[in-house]
XYZ file of C-alpha atoms in Angstrom:
355
model
C -40.385 -13.491 30.785
C -42.991 -11.458 28.956
C -42.782 -9.129 26.007
C -45.339 -6.996 24.242
C -44.005 -7.145 20.698
C -45.500 -4.327 18.661
C -45.783 -5.524 15.085
C -48.176 -3.322 13.261
C -49.713 -2.073 10.033
C -48.645 1.570 9.956
C -49.846 3.844 7.192
C -48.469 7.096 8.602
C -45.302 8.256 10.356
C -46.245 6.818 13.743
C -44.181 5.777 16.734
C -45.968 3.171 18.796
C -46.571 3.203 22.527
C -44.165 0.292 22.698
C -41.230 2.671 22.337
C -41.224 6.443 22.087
C -43.923 8.896 23.046
C -46.850 10.770 21.580
C -48.239 8.365 18.955
C -50.074 5.132 18.567
C -50.058 2.129 16.265
C -52.543 -0.561 15.347
C -52.597 -3.634 17.567
C -50.727 -6.488 15.901
C -52.269 -9.862 15.284
C -51.594 -12.513 17.962
C -49.934 -14.700 15.326
C -47.356 -12.065 14.399
C -46.716 -11.261 18.046
C -46.093 -14.878 19.020
C -43.961 -15.511 15.921
C -41.565 -12.717 16.874
C -41.417 -13.724 20.543
C -40.498 -17.288 19.587
C -37.875 -16.213 17.032
C -35.856 -13.520 18.855
C -33.261 -15.013 21.205
C -30.754 -13.848 23.765
C -27.192 -14.855 22.860
C -24.753 -15.356 25.716
C -21.040 -16.096 25.900
C -18.389 -15.941 28.598
C -17.861 -12.219 28.000
C -21.414 -10.918 27.907
C -24.717 -11.105 26.079
C -26.464 -9.824 22.983
C -29.415 -10.711 20.793
C -30.131 -12.684 17.650
C -33.010 -14.191 15.727
C -33.925 -17.494 14.131
C -34.119 -17.290 10.348
C -34.294 -21.045 9.643
C -36.075 -22.888 12.449
C -35.944 -26.258 10.682
C -32.143 -26.136 10.604
C -31.771 -24.285 13.913
C -29.960 -21.330 12.271
C -29.659 -18.030 14.146
C -28.347 -14.736 12.780
C -26.555 -12.242 15.006
C -23.596 -9.867 14.821
C -20.006 -11.076 14.968
C -19.229 -8.782 17.902
C -21.902 -10.526 19.994
C -20.075 -13.865 19.656
C -16.520 -12.491 19.668
C -15.885 -13.497 23.310
C -13.979 -16.566 24.392
C -16.717 -19.153 23.979
C -19.440 -20.894 25.953
C -22.144 -19.838 23.497
C -25.752 -20.316 24.597
C -29.109 -18.985 23.456
C -32.237 -18.357 25.512
C -35.695 -18.118 23.983
C -38.805 -16.846 25.803
C -37.277 -17.350 29.232
C -36.626 -21.066 28.719
C -33.450 -22.810 29.858
C -30.261 -21.925 27.947
C -29.429 -24.068 24.908
C -25.855 -24.674 23.738
C -25.133 -23.091 20.371
C -22.427 -23.771 17.803
C -20.735 -20.941 15.937
C -20.885 -21.952 12.272
C -19.344 -18.878 10.684
C -18.368 -15.300 11.437
C -17.094 -12.219 9.606
C -16.015 -9.355 11.849
C -15.538 -7.019 8.877
C -19.216 -7.480 8.024
C -20.192 -7.828 11.728
C -22.340 -10.868 10.967
C -22.364 -14.395 12.353
C -24.478 -17.549 12.151
C -25.137 -19.907 15.072
C -26.754 -23.330 15.072
C -28.735 -25.106 17.783
C -29.121 -28.848 17.371
C -31.690 -30.225 17.556
C -33.926 -27.143 17.173
C -36.164 -26.885 20.260
C -39.880 -27.494 19.983
C -41.796 -24.334 19.183
C -38.871 -22.487 17.626
C -40.136 -20.093 14.931
C -38.445 -18.249 12.070
C -38.510 -14.625 11.042
C -38.550 -13.962 7.314
C -36.301 -11.449 5.576
C -37.885 -8.493 3.813
C -36.607 -5.984 1.264
C -34.707 -3.150 2.954
C -34.306 -1.087 -0.195
C -37.659 0.786 0.047
C -36.927 2.121 3.572
C -36.625 5.884 3.776
C -36.533 8.708 6.275
C -39.523 8.602 8.640
C -40.631 5.026 7.966
C -41.659 3.124 11.088
C -39.702 0.014 12.064
C -39.624 -2.223 15.146
C -36.345 -2.962 16.956
C -36.240 -6.099 19.143
C -33.639 -7.369 21.573
C -32.559 -7.995 25.149
C -31.127 -4.713 26.510
C -28.667 -5.174 29.373
C -29.327 -8.947 29.237
C -32.819 -8.339 30.607
C -36.221 -9.227 29.187
C -37.123 -9.088 25.527
C -38.095 -5.558 24.511
C -39.665 -4.207 21.335
C -39.596 -0.567 20.316
C -41.443 0.891 17.360
C -39.333 3.777 16.102
C -38.784 5.901 13.021
C -35.941 5.586 10.548
C -33.891 8.735 11.233
C -32.098 10.335 8.323
C -31.972 8.833 4.863
C -31.491 5.075 4.902
C -27.928 3.949 4.187
C -26.378 7.349 4.874
C -24.283 8.335 7.917
C -26.202 10.329 10.511
C -24.593 12.393 13.262
C -21.092 12.286 14.670
C -20.501 8.545 14.255
C -17.023 7.151 14.733
C -16.173 3.900 12.969
C -12.834 3.388 14.675
C -13.982 0.109 16.274
C -16.488 -0.891 13.583
C -16.159 -1.784 9.914
C -17.213 0.548 7.124
C -20.581 -1.008 6.336
C -21.779 -0.834 2.731
C -25.313 -0.044 3.893
C -26.773 1.022 7.211
C -30.258 1.833 8.436
C -30.374 4.478 11.156
C -33.259 4.513 13.614
C -34.132 6.192 16.878
C -34.277 3.470 19.541
C -31.929 3.764 22.521
C -29.286 1.123 21.840
C -27.588 -0.886 24.561
C -25.054 -3.690 24.366
C -27.632 -6.432 24.872
C -29.664 -5.141 21.920
C -26.873 -5.679 19.391
C -27.635 -8.534 16.993
C -31.400 -8.213 17.319
C -33.678 -7.762 14.294
C -35.327 -4.633 12.944
C -38.737 -5.404 11.418
C -40.907 -3.623 8.882
C -44.669 -3.235 9.214
C -45.182 -6.746 7.776
C -43.033 -8.299 10.514
C -40.156 -9.024 8.114
C -36.496 -8.494 9.013
C -35.139 -5.412 7.246
C -32.063 -4.925 9.440
C -29.795 -6.405 12.122
C -28.828 -4.059 14.962
C -25.205 -3.041 15.241
C -23.697 0.279 16.316
C -20.609 2.337 16.849
C -19.810 4.952 19.440
C -21.570 8.302 19.071
C -20.739 11.538 20.881
C -23.944 13.198 22.096
C -22.773 16.798 21.743
C -25.712 18.375 23.573
C -25.156 16.209 26.668
C -21.432 15.613 26.391
C -22.065 11.878 26.710
C -21.228 8.833 24.632
C -23.704 6.185 23.535
C -24.120 3.423 20.964
C -25.531 4.639 17.660
C -28.854 3.138 16.584
C -27.729 1.478 13.371
C -28.752 -1.692 11.585
C -27.084 -3.685 8.811
C -29.542 -3.809 5.930
C -31.295 -7.121 5.303
C -30.415 -7.046 1.613
C -26.728 -6.943 2.491
C -27.028 -9.494 5.307
C -28.750 -11.999 3.043
C -25.774 -11.881 0.674
C -23.364 -12.786 3.505
C -25.258 -15.289 5.703
C -25.189 -18.328 3.337
C -21.380 -18.454 3.359
C -21.330 -18.094 7.161
C -23.870 -20.903 7.547
C -21.565 -23.037 5.388
C -18.696 -22.479 7.831
C -16.839 -19.406 6.550
C -14.660 -17.647 9.143
C -13.388 -15.009 6.716
C -12.001 -11.907 8.432
C -12.406 -13.484 11.884
C -9.215 -14.930 13.416
C -11.083 -15.099 16.722
C -10.135 -11.812 18.305
C -12.394 -9.056 19.654
C -10.803 -5.650 19.089
C -11.363 -1.968 19.784
C -9.334 1.024 18.625
C -7.064 2.560 21.266
C -8.075 6.029 19.989
C -11.824 5.272 20.127
C -13.437 7.787 22.534
C -16.340 5.382 23.056
C -14.162 2.406 23.924
C -15.558 1.825 27.403
C -19.148 2.257 26.142
C -18.838 -0.092 23.203
C -17.040 -2.802 25.179
C -18.814 -2.560 28.531
C -19.321 -6.348 28.596
C -15.757 -7.296 27.648
C -14.833 -8.597 31.089
C -12.286 -5.876 31.884
C -12.976 -3.447 34.701
C -14.116 -0.114 33.250
C -11.800 1.967 35.435
C -8.859 -0.277 34.585
C -9.679 -0.021 30.881
C -9.890 3.782 31.029
C -6.501 3.987 32.762
C -4.938 1.606 30.246
C -6.372 3.529 27.291
C -5.065 6.825 28.682
C -1.631 5.303 29.347
C -1.423 3.986 25.784
C -2.448 7.340 24.347
C 0.041 9.225 26.545
C 2.737 6.883 25.257
C 1.755 7.717 21.687
C 0.561 4.178 20.972
C -2.046 3.777 18.266
C -3.474 0.385 17.482
C -6.186 -2.118 18.325
C -6.773 -3.301 21.883
C -7.539 -7.024 22.261
C -10.609 -7.390 24.472
C -10.895 -11.127 24.178
C -9.776 -14.155 22.180
C -12.135 -16.986 21.335
C -11.192 -20.452 22.569
C -9.740 -22.676 19.846
C -9.405 -19.804 17.377
C -6.484 -18.892 15.138
C -5.665 -15.946 17.395
C -5.543 -18.151 20.488
C -3.329 -20.694 18.730
C -0.974 -17.794 17.974
C -0.963 -17.004 21.724
C -2.485 -13.553 21.353
C -4.233 -12.711 24.587
C -6.603 -10.243 26.173
C -4.930 -6.911 26.877
C -2.385 -7.051 24.073
C -2.334 -4.213 21.528
C -2.038 -4.904 17.789
C -0.147 -2.170 15.911
C 0.518 -3.753 12.483
C -0.588 -6.694 10.324
C 1.480 -7.869 7.366
C 3.609 -4.770 7.734
C 0.628 -2.391 7.525
C -0.058 -0.111 10.500
C -3.577 -0.635 11.851
C -5.175 1.865 14.214
C -8.851 1.381 13.324
C -11.107 -1.489 12.363
C -11.552 -0.324 8.751
C -7.750 -0.265 8.353
C -7.519 -3.825 9.683
C -10.288 -4.986 7.350
C -8.432 -3.480 4.390
C -5.651 -5.963 5.203
C -7.928 -8.913 6.004
C -10.341 -8.691 3.064
C -7.813 -9.788 0.385
C -6.400 -12.612 2.561
C -7.262 -16.126 1.390
C -8.378 -18.944 3.728
C -5.293 -20.589 5.221
C -3.147 -17.475 4.782
C -0.624 -16.527 7.456
C -0.834 -13.048 8.968
C 2.274 -11.501 10.487
C 1.002 -9.560 13.505
C 2.995 -7.014 15.541
C 2.083 -5.255 18.745
C 2.995 -4.189 22.255
C 1.986 -5.374 25.700
C -0.313 -3.135 27.758
C -0.145 -5.067 31.021
C -3.957 -5.130 31.278
C -6.313 -8.092 31.561
C -4.648 -11.441 30.919
C -1.652 -9.516 29.555
C -0.834 -8.354 33.090
C 2.215 -10.633 33.317
C 4.035 -8.545 30.726
C 5.738 -5.167 31.025
C 3.960 -2.209 29.477
C 5.358 -1.252 26.077
C 7.321 -4.444 25.388
C 6.950 -5.532 21.741
C 5.581 -8.882 20.578
C 5.028 -10.655 17.262
C 2.813 -13.564 16.222
C 1.875 -15.530 13.112
C -1.875 -16.014 12.801
C -2.937 -18.720 10.347
C -6.450 -18.069 9.096
C -8.988 -20.873 9.025
C -9.039 -22.841 5.770
C -12.010 -23.450 3.511
């Protein structure tokens, strides 16, 4: 595997030849290039793949997004085309879309990326987005921050994503395998972690994943608790809103046939069902212990109707570790829920992980 990682010292609004067209950027130093190649990893589970990066090589700690590791287990990381290494999920928070993995012992040659200050970023600044699009080779794209940092840009739907307190919007073409990868400033420091919701491209009539990144300043406030084992807001389920128009785009790696998913979504909407579709349940999680399975639809938690991820997080955020959630829903008959009749109700008690 090879990757030309464009870290650079940009003094103007430039987009490097590594990504978009029509501009150039200074050649990075070999040290910076090799540091990034050794620190950005591909994260794989039984449901698909994403990206992540090492932020503490000595302890083997890797940051990624919670959605990347929301599948049913079998976590592995791959660095620079080497053999896969088993990874342990230390902590996860789906409402912040952040997670921390650990590899033990850290492999020889593993390098760290340092966090930078995301606050100074503004419209037009050049950043570098790194990741493994479509589970392929490591790619780096130097792109411009589009729109004012931390402000919504375009027709972005957050039905299947939390309401982030701060987002950086940039112009790289996002794909599922790129989620969880770092966004670097001109000094090679992490200023964001790639995430993204569904966006309707009005001019083309197509749906895509928005180029968004969780700011480094926010991520740094969350990662220590995750590294210490916090599973707050993550009972182990991977969910998408039934009403999300970008459902099949956002969850293309969920392990459910796209055509089948589209038919199920349409059937639920025709039946007037609003809720959250369960794409997967992580092995050994609170959700699995409650016997919630792929294909089920969650309609209420603790008596509160939930039809979007922000609504669910409003219920989860106040819940203490060890709390019991009363979950209601219906069967869709899709995925591993195929043994049940469409529309039949179900209930479950989900006990959140303790401290």
